[in-house]
XYZ file of C-alpha atoms in Angstrom:
763
model
C 3.366 -34.883 -125.893
C 3.216 -33.855 -122.210
C 6.956 -33.929 -121.891
C 7.361 -31.853 -125.013
C 4.867 -29.328 -123.761
C 6.781 -28.999 -120.491
C 10.018 -28.373 -122.416
C 8.474 -25.720 -124.551
C 6.976 -24.065 -121.493
C 10.464 -24.020 -119.837
C 11.856 -22.200 -122.949
C 8.982 -19.567 -122.875
C 10.063 -16.592 -120.730
C 6.376 -15.574 -120.297
C 5.837 -18.675 -118.248
C 8.637 -17.873 -115.753
C 7.755 -16.605 -112.227
C 8.041 -12.877 -111.801
C 10.923 -13.201 -109.299
C 12.834 -15.150 -111.841
C 12.195 -12.575 -114.555
C 13.320 -9.804 -112.134
C 16.459 -11.740 -111.187
C 17.400 -12.299 -114.840
C 16.823 -8.639 -115.632
C 18.992 -7.354 -112.753
C 21.730 -9.963 -113.535
C 21.832 -8.538 -117.047
C 22.230 -5.002 -115.747
C 25.046 -6.013 -113.423
C 26.931 -7.903 -116.220
C 26.605 -4.984 -118.679
C 27.046 -1.925 -116.440
C 28.657 -2.441 -113.106
C 32.038 -3.993 -112.246
C 31.558 -7.030 -110.067
C 33.910 -5.832 -107.273
C 32.373 -2.418 -106.946
C 28.892 -3.846 -107.126
C 29.675 -6.206 -104.318
C 31.156 -3.419 -102.225
C 28.326 -1.107 -102.723
C 25.842 -3.907 -102.256
C 27.431 -4.754 -98.972
C 27.474 -1.225 -97.738
C 23.869 -0.716 -98.939
C 22.747 -3.898 -97.172
C 24.395 -2.731 -93.876
C 22.772 0.686 -94.235
C 19.488 -0.895 -95.040
C 19.697 -3.115 -92.012
C 20.635 -0.134 -89.878
C 17.713 1.777 -91.335
C 15.256 -1.153 -90.591
C 16.536 -1.266 -87.036
C 16.230 2.421 -86.623
C 12.667 2.389 -88.022
C 11.658 -0.604 -85.950
C 12.942 0.877 -82.742
C 11.255 4.259 -83.407
C 7.981 2.716 -84.700
C 7.767 0.509 -81.543
C 8.433 3.580 -79.304
C 5.951 5.738 -81.259
C 3.257 3.074 -81.090
C 3.770 2.564 -77.326
C 3.793 6.337 -76.653
C 0.678 7.013 -78.714
C -1.226 4.110 -77.129
C -0.117 5.140 -73.789
C -1.348 8.726 -74.394
C -4.659 7.512 -75.529
C -5.012 5.117 -72.654
C -4.018 7.931 -70.198
C -6.487 10.345 -71.775
C -9.248 7.711 -71.554
C -8.366 6.803 -67.978
C -8.268 10.493 -66.878
C -11.757 11.026 -68.324
C -13.224 7.823 -66.879
C -11.673 8.509 -63.515
C -13.053 12.066 -63.495
C -16.619 11.077 -64.528
C -16.762 8.049 -62.181
C -15.529 9.952 -59.193
C -18.692 10.208 -56.902
C -18.397 13.931 -56.193
C -17.719 14.834 -59.844
C -20.531 12.447 -60.977
C -22.988 14.194 -58.754
C -21.876 17.564 -60.062
C -22.264 16.498 -63.661
C -25.647 14.886 -63.119
C -26.852 17.968 -61.303
C -25.759 20.186 -64.092
C -27.452 17.971 -66.686
C -30.701 17.570 -64.660
C -30.801 21.047 -63.225
C -34.375 21.659 -64.338
C -35.531 18.362 -63.008
C -34.022 19.230 -59.626
C -35.983 22.534 -59.502
C -39.282 20.711 -60.099
C -38.964 17.872 -57.592
C -36.742 16.647 -54.876
C -34.871 13.710 -56.399
C -31.713 14.147 -54.427
C -29.747 16.243 -56.857
C -27.239 18.936 -56.005
C -28.004 22.443 -57.365
C -25.074 23.047 -59.765
C -24.194 26.194 -61.721
C -22.892 25.479 -65.248
C -19.973 27.863 -64.525
C -19.004 25.775 -61.477
C -19.167 22.669 -63.630
C -16.852 24.263 -66.234
C -14.494 25.337 -63.418
C -14.373 21.785 -61.990
C -13.642 20.297 -65.446
C -10.916 22.883 -66.155
C -9.188 22.494 -62.763
C -8.965 18.613 -62.963
C -8.896 17.759 -66.635
C -7.138 20.825 -68.180
C -4.066 21.023 -65.904
C -1.474 22.757 -68.109
C 1.301 20.520 -66.925
C -0.302 17.204 -67.444
C -3.401 17.664 -69.622
C -3.740 15.976 -73.013
C -6.957 17.742 -73.829
C -7.634 21.043 -75.597
C -11.127 21.430 -74.273
C -13.843 19.648 -72.383
C -17.611 19.868 -73.115
C -20.607 18.570 -71.145
C -23.535 17.794 -73.467
C -27.105 16.767 -72.566
C -28.653 13.844 -74.299
C -30.020 16.234 -77.023
C -26.498 17.431 -77.835
C -26.884 20.863 -76.267
C -23.858 22.345 -74.475
C -24.305 22.418 -70.702
C -20.776 23.466 -69.782
C -17.424 24.164 -71.692
C -13.873 24.460 -70.476
C -10.654 25.108 -72.341
C -10.206 26.379 -75.884
C -13.430 26.639 -77.826
C -13.641 23.810 -80.341
C -13.240 25.091 -83.952
C -15.875 24.394 -86.611
C -18.758 23.576 -84.288
C -21.508 25.518 -82.427
C -20.908 26.321 -78.824
C -24.578 25.832 -77.979
C -25.976 22.980 -80.245
C -23.506 20.131 -81.003
C -26.112 17.596 -81.943
C -24.641 17.459 -85.463
C -21.042 16.747 -84.400
C -19.516 13.367 -84.994
C -18.749 12.890 -81.294
C -22.394 13.301 -80.313
C -23.923 11.345 -83.158
C -21.559 8.382 -82.738
C -22.229 8.346 -78.960
C -25.973 8.766 -79.291
C -26.200 6.001 -81.948
C -23.814 3.576 -80.134
C -25.385 0.207 -79.426
C -22.382 -1.678 -78.151
C -22.909 -0.617 -74.587
C -19.445 0.803 -74.189
C -19.216 3.596 -71.682
C -16.212 5.327 -73.243
C -15.831 5.876 -76.950
C -12.956 7.337 -79.162
C -14.401 9.387 -82.032
C -12.319 10.452 -84.978
C -13.613 13.150 -87.329
C -12.426 15.844 -89.751
C -13.168 19.549 -89.334
C -10.710 20.961 -91.702
C -8.141 19.319 -89.407
C -8.097 15.874 -87.770
C -9.979 15.753 -84.454
C -9.774 12.988 -81.745
C -12.430 13.091 -79.073
C -13.170 10.782 -76.182
C -16.786 10.595 -75.308
C -17.913 9.285 -71.874
C -21.620 8.515 -71.420
C -23.163 9.753 -68.214
C -25.955 7.536 -66.727
C -28.832 8.233 -64.478
C -29.927 5.862 -61.657
C -32.000 3.569 -64.007
C -28.933 3.297 -66.337
C -30.393 5.512 -68.937
C -27.985 7.983 -70.668
C -28.615 11.545 -69.695
C -25.573 13.227 -71.186
C -22.062 13.017 -72.542
C -18.640 14.214 -71.464
C -16.619 15.135 -74.606
C -12.886 15.728 -74.460
C -10.964 16.892 -77.553
C -7.407 15.588 -77.467
C -4.547 18.028 -78.190
C -3.027 16.771 -81.346
C 0.224 18.435 -80.584
C 0.664 16.957 -77.070
C -1.075 13.645 -77.410
C -0.042 12.648 -81.002
C 2.486 14.857 -82.793
C 4.919 14.887 -79.786
C 4.919 11.014 -79.917
C 5.410 10.790 -83.653
C 8.734 12.697 -83.958
C 11.874 10.536 -84.574
C 15.133 10.281 -82.414
C 18.015 10.408 -84.906
C 21.456 9.121 -84.052
C 24.502 11.178 -84.652
C 22.486 14.261 -85.513
C 22.104 12.958 -89.090
C 18.425 12.435 -89.634
C 16.982 10.108 -92.370
C 14.078 11.271 -94.440
C 11.615 9.519 -92.006
C 8.118 10.532 -91.078
C 5.251 8.922 -89.143
C 1.450 9.322 -89.145
C -1.730 7.950 -87.815
C -4.664 7.131 -90.045
C -8.028 5.545 -89.720
C -10.413 3.744 -92.171
C -12.028 7.155 -93.177
C -8.567 8.370 -94.313
C -8.321 10.815 -91.481
C -4.562 11.458 -91.194
C -2.624 12.928 -88.201
C 1.039 13.845 -88.589
C 3.280 16.763 -87.701
C 3.019 19.803 -89.927
C 6.580 19.293 -91.270
C 5.777 15.782 -92.569
C 2.223 16.345 -93.962
C 3.245 16.528 -97.569
C 5.233 13.332 -97.399
C 2.558 11.542 -95.323
C -0.224 12.630 -97.772
C 1.568 10.700 -100.572
C 1.298 7.447 -98.540
C -2.455 7.377 -98.085
C -2.766 4.409 -100.489
C 0.349 2.666 -99.505
C 0.712 -1.113 -98.700
C 1.636 -0.261 -95.055
C -1.561 1.790 -94.556
C -3.712 -1.010 -96.007
C -2.093 -3.759 -93.954
C -2.140 -1.718 -90.768
C -5.848 -0.930 -91.141
C -6.364 -4.606 -91.718
C -4.958 -5.278 -88.234
C -1.431 -6.465 -89.363
C 1.830 -5.356 -87.978
C 5.250 -5.545 -89.667
C 8.301 -3.895 -91.321
C 8.286 -4.096 -95.083
C 9.678 -2.291 -98.145
C 7.059 -0.888 -100.491
C 6.159 2.080 -102.689
C 4.403 4.832 -100.716
C 1.878 5.334 -103.448
C 1.426 1.472 -103.851
C 2.694 1.535 -107.483
C 5.085 -1.189 -108.618
C 6.004 1.035 -111.626
C 7.906 3.403 -109.462
C 10.535 1.476 -107.540
C 12.792 4.483 -107.084
C 10.183 5.894 -104.620
C 10.274 2.844 -102.289
C 10.311 3.200 -98.552
C 10.837 1.070 -95.536
C 7.554 1.101 -93.641
C 6.823 0.153 -90.114
C 3.068 -0.342 -89.587
C 0.754 -1.581 -86.751
C -2.752 -0.888 -85.460
C -2.967 1.206 -82.387
C -4.352 -0.966 -79.523
C -7.865 -0.014 -78.330
C -8.621 2.357 -81.296
C -9.505 2.187 -84.957
C -6.217 3.992 -85.826
C -3.131 2.603 -87.428
C 0.417 3.879 -87.056
C 2.691 4.032 -90.161
C 6.351 5.012 -89.953
C 8.205 5.356 -93.267
C 11.775 5.994 -94.217
C 12.795 6.774 -97.833
C 15.178 4.332 -99.360
C 16.605 7.172 -101.490
C 17.995 8.733 -98.376
C 19.551 5.537 -97.303
C 21.074 5.009 -100.737
C 22.448 8.520 -100.889
C 24.011 7.982 -97.466
C 25.700 4.812 -98.802
C 26.954 6.515 -102.006
C 28.546 9.194 -99.886
C 31.041 6.588 -98.617
C 32.019 5.358 -102.028
C 34.952 7.168 -103.832
C 33.554 6.356 -107.248
C 29.894 7.160 -106.371
C 29.550 9.670 -109.164
C 30.637 7.280 -111.913
C 28.836 4.379 -110.411
C 25.638 6.257 -110.064
C 25.855 7.660 -113.571
C 26.625 4.297 -115.254
C 24.283 2.342 -112.989
C 21.314 4.686 -113.578
C 21.772 4.863 -117.382
C 22.005 1.030 -117.644
C 19.166 0.386 -115.267
C 16.852 2.926 -116.801
C 17.389 1.526 -120.313
C 17.327 -2.158 -119.480
C 14.700 -2.116 -116.610
C 12.469 0.310 -118.678
C 12.337 -2.072 -121.592
C 11.967 -5.105 -119.387
C 9.296 -3.874 -117.006
C 7.358 -2.374 -119.957
C 7.291 -5.676 -121.836
C 6.614 -7.834 -118.800
C 4.023 -5.606 -116.812
C 2.451 -3.079 -119.226
C 0.590 -5.276 -121.732
C -1.070 -7.671 -119.256
C -1.921 -4.798 -116.880
C -3.428 -2.857 -119.734
C -5.577 -5.857 -120.758
C -6.611 -6.404 -117.100
C -7.469 -2.692 -116.858
C -9.651 -2.820 -119.991
C -11.438 -5.918 -118.713
C -12.032 -4.142 -115.305
C -13.433 -1.020 -117.047
C -15.613 -3.197 -119.160
C -16.909 -4.956 -116.091
C -17.814 -1.564 -114.634
C -19.742 -0.817 -117.788
C -21.590 -4.082 -117.554
C -19.434 -6.042 -120.066
C -18.547 -9.335 -118.469
C -17.193 -11.017 -121.541
C -14.024 -9.095 -122.349
C -11.367 -11.801 -123.297
C -8.305 -12.179 -121.116
C -5.677 -14.266 -122.868
C -3.253 -13.908 -119.943
C -5.172 -16.701 -118.151
C -3.102 -19.125 -120.131
C 0.251 -17.811 -118.710
C 1.896 -19.768 -116.003
C 3.233 -16.892 -113.913
C 1.623 -14.592 -111.350
C -0.012 -12.479 -114.123
C -1.710 -15.579 -115.326
C -2.888 -16.473 -111.915
C -4.077 -12.792 -111.368
C -5.951 -13.007 -114.622
C -7.561 -16.196 -113.778
C -8.477 -14.953 -110.367
C -9.984 -11.860 -112.070
C -12.054 -14.003 -114.389
C -13.407 -16.007 -111.516
C -14.217 -12.793 -109.655
C -15.924 -11.365 -112.615
C -18.033 -14.532 -113.193
C -19.001 -14.377 -109.458
C -19.803 -10.693 -109.724
C -22.080 -11.309 -112.702
C -23.852 -13.986 -110.748
C -24.315 -11.707 -107.790
C -25.461 -8.893 -109.974
C -28.059 -11.071 -111.647
C -29.209 -12.279 -108.237
C -29.494 -8.766 -106.906
C -31.439 -7.561 -109.968
C -33.740 -10.478 -109.554
C -34.211 -9.561 -105.829
C -34.761 -5.988 -106.704
C -37.362 -6.897 -109.268
C -39.123 -9.031 -106.667
C -39.080 -6.372 -104.093
C -40.245 -3.732 -106.559
C -43.120 -6.084 -107.486
C -44.036 -6.580 -103.772
C -43.903 -2.769 -103.082
C -46.075 -2.035 -106.111
C -48.471 -4.734 -105.066
C -48.605 -3.235 -101.486
C -49.193 0.232 -102.963
C -51.952 -1.014 -105.241
C -53.668 -2.942 -102.342
C -53.241 -0.023 -99.957
C -54.703 2.460 -102.443
C -57.666 0.269 -103.053
C -58.189 -0.369 -99.373
C -58.128 3.363 -98.671
C -60.948 4.086 -101.190
C -63.236 1.187 -100.266
C -66.155 1.993 -97.958
C -67.775 -1.452 -97.796
C -65.875 -3.464 -95.196
C -66.985 -6.926 -96.549
C -66.149 -5.967 -100.163
C -62.908 -4.488 -98.927
C -61.667 -7.692 -97.262
C -62.922 -9.851 -100.063
C -61.124 -7.886 -102.742
C -57.941 -7.449 -100.733
C -57.362 -11.169 -100.189
C -57.983 -11.774 -103.880
C -55.458 -9.126 -104.812
C -52.871 -10.572 -102.497
C -53.142 -13.985 -104.156
C -52.974 -12.347 -107.567
C -49.963 -10.103 -106.900
C -47.828 -12.586 -104.787
C -47.078 -15.785 -106.766
C -45.711 -17.641 -103.642
C -49.130 -17.201 -101.912
C -51.870 -19.610 -103.009
C -54.455 -18.813 -100.228
C -55.224 -15.682 -98.211
C -57.858 -14.951 -95.620
C -58.775 -12.378 -93.077
C -60.070 -13.221 -89.605
C -61.791 -10.711 -87.207
C -62.203 -11.188 -83.556
C -65.875 -11.411 -82.346
C -67.483 -8.980 -79.892
C -66.755 -11.208 -76.930
C -63.087 -11.529 -78.046
C -63.256 -15.270 -77.662
C -63.009 -16.385 -81.334
C -61.342 -15.120 -84.518
C -63.880 -15.666 -87.214
C -63.054 -15.769 -90.896
C -64.568 -12.811 -92.824
C -62.795 -13.124 -96.188
C -61.166 -16.016 -97.890
C -60.105 -16.839 -101.490
C -61.366 -19.401 -103.905
C -63.878 -22.251 -103.553
C -62.233 -23.235 -100.195
C -62.774 -19.709 -98.981
C -66.511 -19.897 -99.865
C -66.831 -23.198 -97.947
C -65.034 -21.771 -94.953
C -67.300 -18.741 -94.920
C -70.455 -20.886 -95.263
C -69.597 -22.917 -92.258
C -68.534 -19.952 -90.220
C -64.937 -21.132 -89.634
C -63.526 -19.716 -86.461
C -60.469 -20.357 -84.141
C -60.234 -19.548 -80.465
C -58.127 -16.576 -79.418
C -55.012 -18.087 -77.778
C -55.667 -21.604 -79.212
C -52.850 -23.797 -80.522
C -53.014 -22.386 -84.018
C -51.329 -19.677 -86.036
C -54.453 -17.476 -85.868
C -55.052 -18.188 -82.219
C -51.486 -17.233 -81.251
C -51.245 -14.150 -83.480
C -54.520 -12.746 -82.192
C -53.357 -13.463 -78.551
C -49.784 -12.282 -78.765
C -50.259 -9.353 -81.099
C -47.195 -10.263 -83.279
C -46.694 -12.061 -86.399
C -46.476 -15.868 -86.299
C -44.548 -17.789 -88.968
C -44.754 -21.525 -89.571
C -41.947 -22.157 -91.901
C -42.614 -25.842 -92.297
C -46.154 -26.938 -91.700
C -45.084 -30.569 -91.222
C -43.044 -29.841 -88.127
C -44.565 -26.589 -86.820
C -45.937 -26.653 -83.285
C -48.570 -23.885 -83.938
C -49.727 -24.748 -87.451
C -53.131 -26.345 -87.341
C -53.844 -28.443 -90.326
C -57.050 -27.552 -92.306
C -58.643 -30.299 -94.268
C -59.693 -27.785 -96.861
C -56.054 -26.679 -97.379
C -54.049 -29.877 -97.483
C -51.351 -28.290 -99.763
C -50.158 -25.775 -97.234
C -46.460 -26.125 -96.607
C -45.789 -22.645 -94.818
C -48.151 -20.188 -93.146
C -47.752 -16.633 -92.040
C -50.264 -14.699 -89.811
C -49.961 -10.946 -89.251
C -52.073 -9.146 -86.661
C -54.474 -6.450 -87.730
C -53.938 -3.762 -85.233
C -55.881 -0.471 -84.668
C -54.021 1.525 -82.110
C -53.213 -1.019 -79.268
C -56.226 -3.169 -80.028
C -55.913 -6.457 -82.106
C -59.058 -6.605 -84.269
C -58.060 -9.718 -86.348
C -55.330 -11.270 -88.454
C -54.228 -11.499 -92.102
C -53.379 -15.127 -92.875
C -51.413 -16.106 -96.030
C -50.381 -19.667 -96.987
C -47.949 -21.085 -99.496
C -47.366 -24.540 -101.141
C -43.621 -24.026 -100.498
C -41.737 -24.538 -97.322
C -39.982 -21.431 -95.886
C -41.783 -19.186 -98.510
C -41.817 -15.995 -96.470
C -38.406 -14.215 -96.233
C -37.811 -11.236 -93.839
C -38.283 -8.629 -96.536
C -41.605 -10.158 -97.740
C -42.803 -10.335 -94.105
C -42.013 -6.570 -93.671
C -44.004 -5.828 -96.814
C -46.995 -7.892 -95.644
C -46.856 -6.254 -92.180
C -47.069 -2.773 -93.798
C -49.940 -4.078 -95.894
C -51.650 -5.553 -92.804
C -51.461 -2.209 -91.005
C -53.113 -0.423 -94.018
C -55.774 -3.156 -94.215
C -56.606 -2.764 -90.517
C -56.973 0.994 -90.829
C -59.086 0.580 -93.936
C -61.363 -1.897 -92.190
C -61.774 0.348 -89.138
C -62.382 3.372 -91.414
C -65.072 1.368 -93.337
C -66.626 0.315 -90.109
C -66.706 3.873 -88.766
C -68.084 5.066 -92.197
C -70.871 2.525 -92.056
C -71.608 3.369 -88.474
C -71.853 7.105 -89.269
C -74.029 6.458 -92.239
C -76.358 4.380 -90.039
C -76.483 7.095 -87.388
C -77.129 9.852 -89.938
C -79.925 7.765 -91.391
C -81.449 7.112 -87.827
C -81.208 10.972 -87.170
C -82.942 11.693 -90.384
C -85.588 9.060 -89.759
C -86.146 10.463 -86.283
C -86.376 14.105 -87.625
C -88.857 13.023 -90.321
C -90.974 11.120 -87.791
C -90.895 14.048 -85.345
C -91.882 16.507 -88.093
C -94.740 14.173 -89.224
C -96.079 13.764 -85.731
C -95.777 17.440 -84.926
C -97.796 18.353 -87.986
C -100.406 15.601 -87.368
C -100.845 16.994 -83.848
C -101.098 20.488 -85.186
C -103.740 19.516 -87.835
C -105.605 17.541 -85.174
C -105.578 20.517 -82.948
C -106.854 22.650 -85.804
C -109.658 20.041 -86.258
C -108.842 19.704 -89.957
C -107.340 16.847 -92.082
C -105.595 19.419 -94.327
C -105.138 23.083 -94.773
C -105.428 24.639 -98.277
C -105.334 28.038 -99.855
C -105.717 29.269 -103.356
C -104.801 32.384 -105.389
C -105.356 33.532 -108.911
C -107.954 32.539 -111.370
C -109.543 29.025 -110.912
C -109.506 26.958 -114.044
C -112.169 24.476 -115.050
C -110.454 21.322 -116.177
C -110.041 17.682 -115.353
C -108.222 16.275 -112.305
C -104.747 16.716 -113.896
C -103.592 19.135 -111.109
C -104.869 16.853 -108.302
C -103.188 13.896 -109.966
C -99.895 15.887 -110.136
C -100.343 16.821 -106.494
C -100.801 13.152 -105.537
C -97.721 12.196 -107.496
C -95.622 15.000 -105.948
C -96.820 13.903 -102.428
C -95.972 10.189 -103.214
C -92.548 10.746 -104.788
C -91.331 13.888 -103.036
C -90.311 15.168 -106.481
C -91.595 18.008 -108.781
C -94.450 16.693 -110.983
C -94.951 18.227 -114.460
C -98.047 17.635 -116.580
C -98.598 17.750 -120.247
C -99.050 21.119 -122.028
C -102.721 22.377 -121.679
C -104.850 24.074 -124.266
C -104.117 27.423 -122.614
C -100.413 27.003 -123.638
C -99.325 26.246 -120.018
C -97.712 23.457 -118.081
C -99.304 22.255 -114.842
C -96.721 21.816 -112.056
C -96.900 20.384 -108.568
C -94.020 20.966 -106.147
C -93.832 19.088 -102.819
C -93.544 21.061 -99.632
C -90.773 19.184 -97.667
C -89.397 19.820 -94.210
C -86.543 17.701 -92.848
C -87.232 14.851 -95.296
C -91.064 14.805 -94.556
C -93.489 15.907 -97.183
C -96.143 18.251 -95.740
C -98.177 19.011 -98.873
C -97.846 20.399 -102.345
C -98.019 23.640 -104.211
C -99.770 23.710 -107.571
C -98.949 26.104 -110.402
C -99.582 26.532 -114.107
C -96.541 28.121 -115.828
C -96.684 29.709 -119.315
C -95.093 27.423 -121.880
C -93.017 30.204 -123.329
C -91.457 30.965 -119.950
C -91.030 27.369 -118.806
C -87.500 26.203 -117.954
C -85.381 24.183 -115.496
C -84.576 27.408 -113.684
C -88.292 28.095 -113.099
C -88.722 24.620 -111.588
C -85.750 25.062 -109.289
C -87.129 28.495 -108.225
C -90.500 26.809 -107.456
C -88.694 24.170 -105.358
C -86.750 26.870 -103.540
C -89.967 28.789 -102.810
C -91.742 25.500 -101.567
C -88.737 24.914 -99.256
C -88.995 28.542 -97.896
C -92.731 27.999 -97.555
C -92.113 24.849 -95.484
C -89.754 26.720 -93.144
C -92.277 29.512 -92.685
C -95.124 27.143 -91.976
C -93.065 25.321 -89.371
C -91.868 28.575 -87.774
C -95.508 29.703 -87.568
C -96.533 26.302 -86.007
C -93.698 26.557 -83.511
C -94.668 30.153 -82.588
C -98.369 29.167 -82.026
C -97.440 26.227 -79.890
C -95.049 28.482 -77.881
C -97.864 31.070 -77.462
C -100.300 28.316 -76.356
C -97.835 27.037 -73.810
C -97.261 30.580 -72.555
C -101.098 31.141 -72.232
C -101.428 27.814 -70.304
C -98.596 28.819 -67.992
C -100.263 32.228 -67.394
C -103.654 30.473 -66.627
C -102.054 28.009 -64.233
C -100.119 30.810 -62.445
C -103.369 32.989 -62.159
C -105.447 30.173 -60.679
C -102.652 29.243 -58.228
C -102.393 32.870 -57.105
C -106.142 33.052 -56.490
C -106.175 29.794 -54.669
C -103.273 30.870 -52.451
C -105.197 33.984 -51.474
C -108.110 31.945 -49.859
C -108.052 31.031 -46.205
C -110.699 28.316 -46.001
C -111.167 25.069 -47.664
C -114.627 25.958 -48.968
C -113.440 29.147 -50.460
C -110.443 27.323 -52.026
C -112.907 24.778 -53.537
C -115.344 27.433 -54.849
C -112.415 29.406 -56.351
C -110.975 26.243 -57.925
C -114.411 25.166 -59.420
C -114.941 28.668 -60.901
C -111.432 29.213 -62.309
C -111.061 25.642 -63.723
C -114.391 25.936 -65.415
C -113.580 29.254 -67.039
C -110.116 28.071 -68.097
C -111.440 24.772 -69.605
C -114.783 26.342 -70.901
C -116.550 23.531 -69.178
C -120.270 23.840 -68.364
C -119.951 21.561 -65.160
C -116.969 21.127 -62.797
C -117.020 18.804 -59.771
C -114.445 18.555 -56.997
C -114.934 15.713 -54.467
C -112.925 15.118 -51.352
C -113.126 11.703 -49.617
C -112.060 10.698 -46.142
C -112.045 7.406 -44.250
C -115.468 7.758 -42.513
C -117.117 10.717 -44.298
C -116.876 12.508 -47.537
C -117.465 16.141 -48.592
C -117.748 17.500 -52.021
C -118.608 20.409 -54.144
C -120.554 20.073 -57.370
C -121.805 23.195 -59.104
C -122.112 24.796 -62.536
C -119.012 26.819 -63.544
C -119.300 30.577 -63.665
C -120.474 31.948 -67.001
C -117.626 32.525 -69.497
C -116.609 36.165 -70.149
C -117.793 37.546 -73.380
C -114.337 37.611 -74.958
C -114.149 33.853 -74.560
C -117.460 32.910 -75.980
């Protein structure tokens, strides 16, 4: 059976290799159309012409590559030499740091931007040797400090922070001093950027030189044709962004080669000389070219030189006497035979492959491809496509799964962050947050929050999940800051600590309450620069915390830390407000106690209106209002009124109560609110009056003291001073007897006499 199958396969043209199919097809054309002798002659001439064309293209391509690379290297070297020359470097640094030089003496020269521009023009823009169109000196913010040469087209002459040259240089992390930047501004632009460093190796500016396309590129891409009979040849430079540089006379031809095999291979870093279609289409062999391609050393550019095979063939046919007949007969036969052959060989499988590719783009990974059973290159391509499609489906499924996981993590982070932002109770906040983390992240089976104590010696657990968490909280579980543990290290170092495998980790400290832990992650809780604690999550799986999950948990930890600090500040503010209110109430109570004591009464009371003879309902309402601090309303009386008692309150302290009887027909909530407002105004008026009386008494005391002091000062003898003091003090204090006694070491003298009678207006 196997031998029979092999024989049938050998008889099946679809199983033949492509090269064999092409050979058979061209042999049929030769037999049917072209005379063997003429074909051999024309083939020989064509082979010679093709070899000459390959040699011509190889020689010119090698020269063009060398010339372009040399121009780029010379341009780069000129720029590097200019910037690194000590005198030039001092001038550039002085221009970039001119303002700093005015503020302090840091050893910079005073440079005018115009002088810098003149220096750049005189050295870098020499008309005889320069490869540049313009030179710009930019500060580190992309602002133009100096400009020489032709103004660059398509960019601002002041702010060039959005140009490709600046953005590539500013974002460069390779550490290279000199960079080649390729961009498009309606035309291809090549620019060398040289970083300018300060003494501490920090970048303070950029020297940007725009190469002259005509002198540095186009002049090196033109061909040298022998015997003044040029081929249809053209050359161009191209980079990965499809920026193409070619002389203006070749741009239309070069534009058709953007997707050619030579461009692709040159950009892949390959060099060679091949025959291919400039558009990369195997269905158009008459448009074939000979292509020389190679990457330009030291750049991201590739050189492609192409020569049309049509021009080579036309040159060959010009030497054949029967070229007209041969061309006519040959083309008719080749078009008919090759058209049918290529259509049957290439079109159906390519169409099926195209439909399968379009189906894959639309999400259909099951479109059948019967060509996988073929034994030729189409079968191999179809088989490779099926394998790629299967791999793509697997990758898409994995990506969708990862996106779903990340979406879930982000939604969980947002939910926990929103909850943390609205919670005011710090203990409830931490308790609920760790429970939410365990609920929303399946890989985490235990979560807890540690806070550093006031002495910053220990990290104490403040919230923990499950029964284990309750036990840890009850025993006051704590770990030393800086101890050999995940929590100790994270609170000491201020960065997340990950124990991927608890069995071999050097920092994981085994907890007898959590024996199932296989991996642990601790993230610092940070407020500003201060570490206040740590968020600790544990998993039963080894290496359960990938980088993206760590970033999610770090964001969550930052929000939790801010929420804890906000809750603490809120509780502190509430406590302080409560203390202030208590202090105000106590001060008000004492002030009124002192006032009533000074008045020698336990209470002050006034009445207005018609007194009513009834039971103690009003007094009971007053006592209720005094006790509760709220309006007390009694039952409707026989006089069709409602008794009301309204507390008189000042700064949270109840001073007394106002009693009313309001007509039932006019009784409403608005009346009660009006009564409360009147009572509040009464409280303010009473307190203002008390303060005024205290102020007046203090003023009177000060006046009396000043009067007595003035009268004592006017006396000239001790006896007169004592007499005056006894009299004035007695009058001021309304005392019937005043005694002043002076004692010495051996004798004593004193004065004891009745005070002078009080004036009538003080009796």
